[in-house]
GROMACS .gro file of C-alpha atoms in nm:
model
  183
    1MET     CA    1  27.555  -3.587  11.586
    2ILE     CA    2  27.928  -3.607  11.530
    3GLY     CA    3  28.043  -3.846  11.259
    4PHE     CA    4  28.347  -4.072  11.258
    5ILE     CA    5  28.571  -3.799  11.115
    6GLY     CA    6  28.458  -3.556  11.383
    7ILE     CA    7  28.539  -3.806  11.658
    8LEU     CA    8  28.877  -3.870  11.498
    9TYR     CA    9  28.955  -3.496  11.500
   10LEU     CA   10  28.858  -3.477  11.868
   11LEU     CA   11  29.069  -3.779  11.965
   12LEU     CA   12  29.374  -3.699  11.752
   13PRO     CA   13  29.531  -3.446  11.995
   14ILE     CA   14  29.485  -3.688  12.285
   15LEU     CA   15  29.637  -3.975  12.087
   16LEU     CA   16  29.933  -3.759  11.985
   17LEU     CA   17  29.992  -3.653  12.346
   18VAL     CA   18  29.984  -4.014  12.470
   19ALA     CA   19  30.216  -4.127  12.189
   20SER     CA   20  30.465  -3.847  12.256
   21ILE     CA   21  30.475  -3.928  12.629
   22PHE     CA   22  30.534  -4.296  12.551
   23LEU     CA   23  30.805  -4.222  12.295
   24TYR     CA   24  30.983  -3.972  12.521
   25SER     CA   25  30.987  -4.214  12.813
   26SER     CA   26  31.142  -4.489  12.603
   27THR     CA   27  31.397  -4.296  12.398
   28ALA     CA   28  31.566  -4.052  12.636
   29PRO     CA   29  31.756  -3.807  12.415
   30ALA     CA   30  32.132  -3.770  12.449
   31GLY     CA   31  32.221  -3.546  12.739
   32THR     CA   32  31.928  -3.672  12.944
   33VAL     CA   33  32.008  -3.836  13.274
   34LEU     CA   34  31.791  -4.127  13.380
   35ASN     CA   35  31.788  -4.224  13.742
   36GLY     CA   36  31.576  -4.427  13.977
   37HIS     CA   37  31.535  -4.771  14.122
   38ALA     CA   38  31.607  -5.032  13.858
   39GLN     CA   39  31.456  -5.369  13.785
   40VAL     CA   40  31.718  -5.612  13.655
   41HIS     CA   41  31.616  -5.802  13.341
   42ASP     CA   42  31.944  -5.981  13.277
   43GLY     CA   43  32.317  -5.927  13.328
   44ASP     CA   44  32.334  -5.623  13.100
   45THR     CA   45  31.978  -5.489  13.083
   46ILE     CA   46  31.780  -5.296  13.343
   47ARG     CA   47  31.454  -5.104  13.349
   48ILE     CA   48  31.404  -4.768  13.516
   49GLY     CA   49  31.037  -4.674  13.499
   50GLN     CA   50  30.928  -4.741  13.141
   51ALA     CA   51  31.281  -4.716  13.000
   52SER     CA   52  31.458  -5.039  12.904
   53ILE     CA   53  31.833  -4.975  12.933
   54ARG     CA   54  32.118  -5.182  12.787
   55LEU     CA   55  32.442  -5.126  12.980
   56TRP     CA   56  32.697  -4.971  12.747
   57GLY     CA   57  33.022  -5.153  12.676
   58ILE     CA   58  32.958  -5.497  12.826
   59ASP     CA   59  32.799  -5.820  12.709
   60ALA     CA   60  32.670  -6.054  12.979
   61ALA     CA   61  32.555  -6.414  12.936
   62GLU     CA   62  32.200  -6.452  12.806
   63LEU     CA   63  31.937  -6.571  13.055
   64LYS     CA   64  31.913  -6.920  12.901
   65GLN     CA   65  32.287  -6.949  12.840
   66ARG     CA   66  32.478  -7.218  13.024
   67CYS     CA   67  32.854  -7.226  13.068
   68GLY     CA   68  32.930  -7.594  13.095
   69GLY     CA   69  32.668  -7.707  13.343
   70THR     CA   70  32.639  -7.367  13.508
   71PRO     CA   71  32.340  -7.137  13.441
   72CYS     CA   72  32.567  -6.840  13.378
   73GLY     CA   73  32.289  -6.619  13.241
   74GLU     CA   74  32.098  -6.649  13.567
   75GLN     CA   75  32.421  -6.590  13.759
   76ALA     CA   76  32.489  -6.271  13.562
   77ARG     CA   77  32.139  -6.141  13.637
   78ALA     CA   78  32.181  -6.220  14.008
   79ALA     CA   79  32.523  -6.051  14.013
   80LEU     CA   80  32.389  -5.729  13.862
   81ALA     CA   81  32.097  -5.729  14.107
   82ALA     CA   82  32.341  -5.777  14.396
   83ILE     CA   83  32.565  -5.493  14.274
   84ILE     CA   84  32.268  -5.257  14.244
   85ASP     CA   85  32.124  -5.384  14.574
   86GLY     CA   86  31.813  -5.164  14.563
   87ARG     CA   87  32.010  -4.840  14.533
   88VAL     CA   88  31.934  -4.560  14.288
   89VAL     CA   89  32.089  -4.613  13.945
   90THR     CA   90  32.202  -4.315  13.734
   91CYS     CA   91  32.233  -4.361  13.357
   92PHE     CA   92  32.375  -4.141  13.081
   93PRO     CA   93  32.229  -4.249  12.742
   94HIS     CA   94  32.464  -4.305  12.447
   95GLY     CA   95  32.210  -4.419  12.187
   96LYS     CA   96  31.966  -4.702  12.117
   97SER     CA   97  31.983  -5.070  12.024
   98TYR     CA   98  31.691  -5.307  11.968
   99ARG     CA   99  31.441  -5.057  12.113
  100ARG     CA  100  31.649  -5.017  12.428
  101ILE     CA  101  31.842  -4.716  12.546
  102VAL     CA  102  32.216  -4.786  12.556
  103ALA     CA  103  32.363  -4.606  12.855
  104ARG     CA  104  32.657  -4.589  13.089
  105CYS     CA  105  32.509  -4.648  13.433
  106SER     CA  106  32.638  -4.622  13.787
  107VAL     CA  107  32.536  -4.674  14.148
  108ASP     CA  108  32.690  -4.442  14.407
  109GLY     CA  109  32.954  -4.346  14.147
  110MET     CA  110  33.047  -4.709  14.068
  111ASP     CA  111  33.027  -4.788  13.695
  112LEU     CA  112  32.801  -5.093  13.653
  113GLY     CA  113  32.981  -5.211  13.337
  114SER     CA  114  33.315  -5.206  13.513
  115ALA     CA  115  33.171  -5.378  13.820
  116MET     CA  116  33.015  -5.657  13.612
  117ALA     CA  117  33.332  -5.713  13.406
  118ARG     CA  118  33.556  -5.708  13.715
  119ALA     CA  119  33.322  -5.954  13.891
  120GLY     CA  120  33.370  -6.187  13.595
  121MET     CA  121  33.003  -6.172  13.504
  122ALA     CA  122  33.031  -5.982  13.174
  123PHE     CA  123  33.267  -5.949  12.880
  124ASP     CA  124  33.412  -5.622  12.758
  125TYR     CA  125  33.206  -5.565  12.440
  126ALA     CA  126  33.507  -5.423  12.254
  127ARG     CA  127  33.308  -5.382  11.932
  128TYR     CA  128  33.125  -5.097  12.105
  129SER     CA  129  33.339  -5.008  12.409
  130HIS     CA  130  33.671  -4.997  12.221
  131GLY     CA  131  33.827  -5.184  12.514
  132ALA     CA  132  33.693  -4.964  12.795
  133TYR     CA  133  33.640  -5.268  13.019
  134ALA     CA  134  33.919  -5.493  12.887
  135ASP     CA  135  34.135  -5.448  13.198
  136ASP     CA  136  33.838  -5.534  13.422
  137GLU     CA  137  33.764  -5.848  13.220
  138ARG     CA  138  34.131  -5.949  13.223
  139ALA     CA  139  34.151  -5.900  13.603
  140ALA     CA  140  33.844  -6.121  13.651
  141HIS     CA  141  33.990  -6.391  13.427
  142GLU     CA  142  34.327  -6.385  13.605
  143SER     CA  143  34.168  -6.402  13.950
  144ARG     CA  144  33.916  -6.668  13.836
  145ALA     CA  145  33.621  -6.454  13.934
  146GLY     CA  146  33.263  -6.517  13.824
  147LEU     CA  147  33.238  -6.712  13.499
  148TRP     CA  148  33.601  -6.818  13.527
  149ALA     CA  149  33.576  -6.946  13.886
  150ASP     CA  150  33.582  -7.315  13.798
  151GLY     CA  151  33.872  -7.274  13.556
  152SER     CA  152  33.683  -7.427  13.263
  153GLU     CA  153  33.785  -7.288  12.927
  154PRO     CA  154  33.672  -7.154  12.692
  155ILE     CA  155  33.358  -6.971  12.797
  156GLU     CA  156  33.133  -6.898  12.502
  157GLU     CA  157  33.091  -6.526  12.452
  158PRO     CA  158  32.727  -6.413  12.463
  159ALA     CA  159  32.734  -6.272  12.107
  160HIS     CA  160  32.843  -6.612  11.975
  161TRP     CA  161  32.584  -6.791  12.189
  162ARG     CA  162  32.309  -6.563  12.052
  163ALA     CA  163  32.420  -6.623  11.694
  164CYS     CA  164  32.405  -6.999  11.750
  165ASN     CA  165  32.093  -7.027  11.963
  166LEU     CA  166  31.841  -6.751  11.904
  167PRO     CA  167  31.590  -6.833  11.627
  168GLN     CA  168  31.602  -6.484  11.474
  169ARG     CA  169  31.979  -6.521  11.428
  170ARG     CA  170  31.979  -6.869  11.272
  171HIS     CA  171  32.018  -6.739  10.915
  172ASN     CA  172  32.367  -6.608  11.003
  173ARG     CA  173  32.490  -6.896  11.220
  174PRO     CA  174  32.867  -6.920  11.256
  175ALA     CA  175  33.017  -7.242  11.118
  176ASP     CA  176  33.137  -7.353  11.462
  177CYS     CA  177  32.789  -7.354  11.619
  178LEU     CA  178  32.727  -7.724  11.575
  179ASP     CA  179  32.974  -7.828  11.841
  180GLN     CA  180  32.951  -7.523  12.071
  181SER     CA  181  32.585  -7.419  12.074
  182ARG     CA  182  32.484  -7.664  12.346
  183GLY     CA  183  32.734  -7.535  12.608
   0.00000   0.00000   0.00000
């Protein structure tokens, strides 16, 4: 009869194999290309297979975020889904953030970050993109596309909205949250 330790030694290789498959599928080392049909989580996050992917360089409204009376987070998700339109997405990982792969992704050669910023559905996340999508965001603003369609100003940037509204961020709330966090 095999004791507990014996069973553990028999199961250990299997557990290590399963863990390595899971970790590989969710980390995608640099230089790896991920492609496939994507499920859209929100305006800047997709899933291809088991990999959760944050689009590099943009910041889209959070799902529960409202811009004035408009559910802009839902609009951003719908816009990304419409841009992808069931086509194969190709992603080039740049790193990780909050257990998600951060990647530059495209559909038929069209950069999804650029398309979302130009559609007025995402901000250039200059902190990370170093202005890569600033011209796209500016063009959307000037043409009143997407979030700027109704001309209401200012639109709360998603990073500020998160800092004001997500419970895990409440300890570092910006001073101006009291009058802007409801928008």
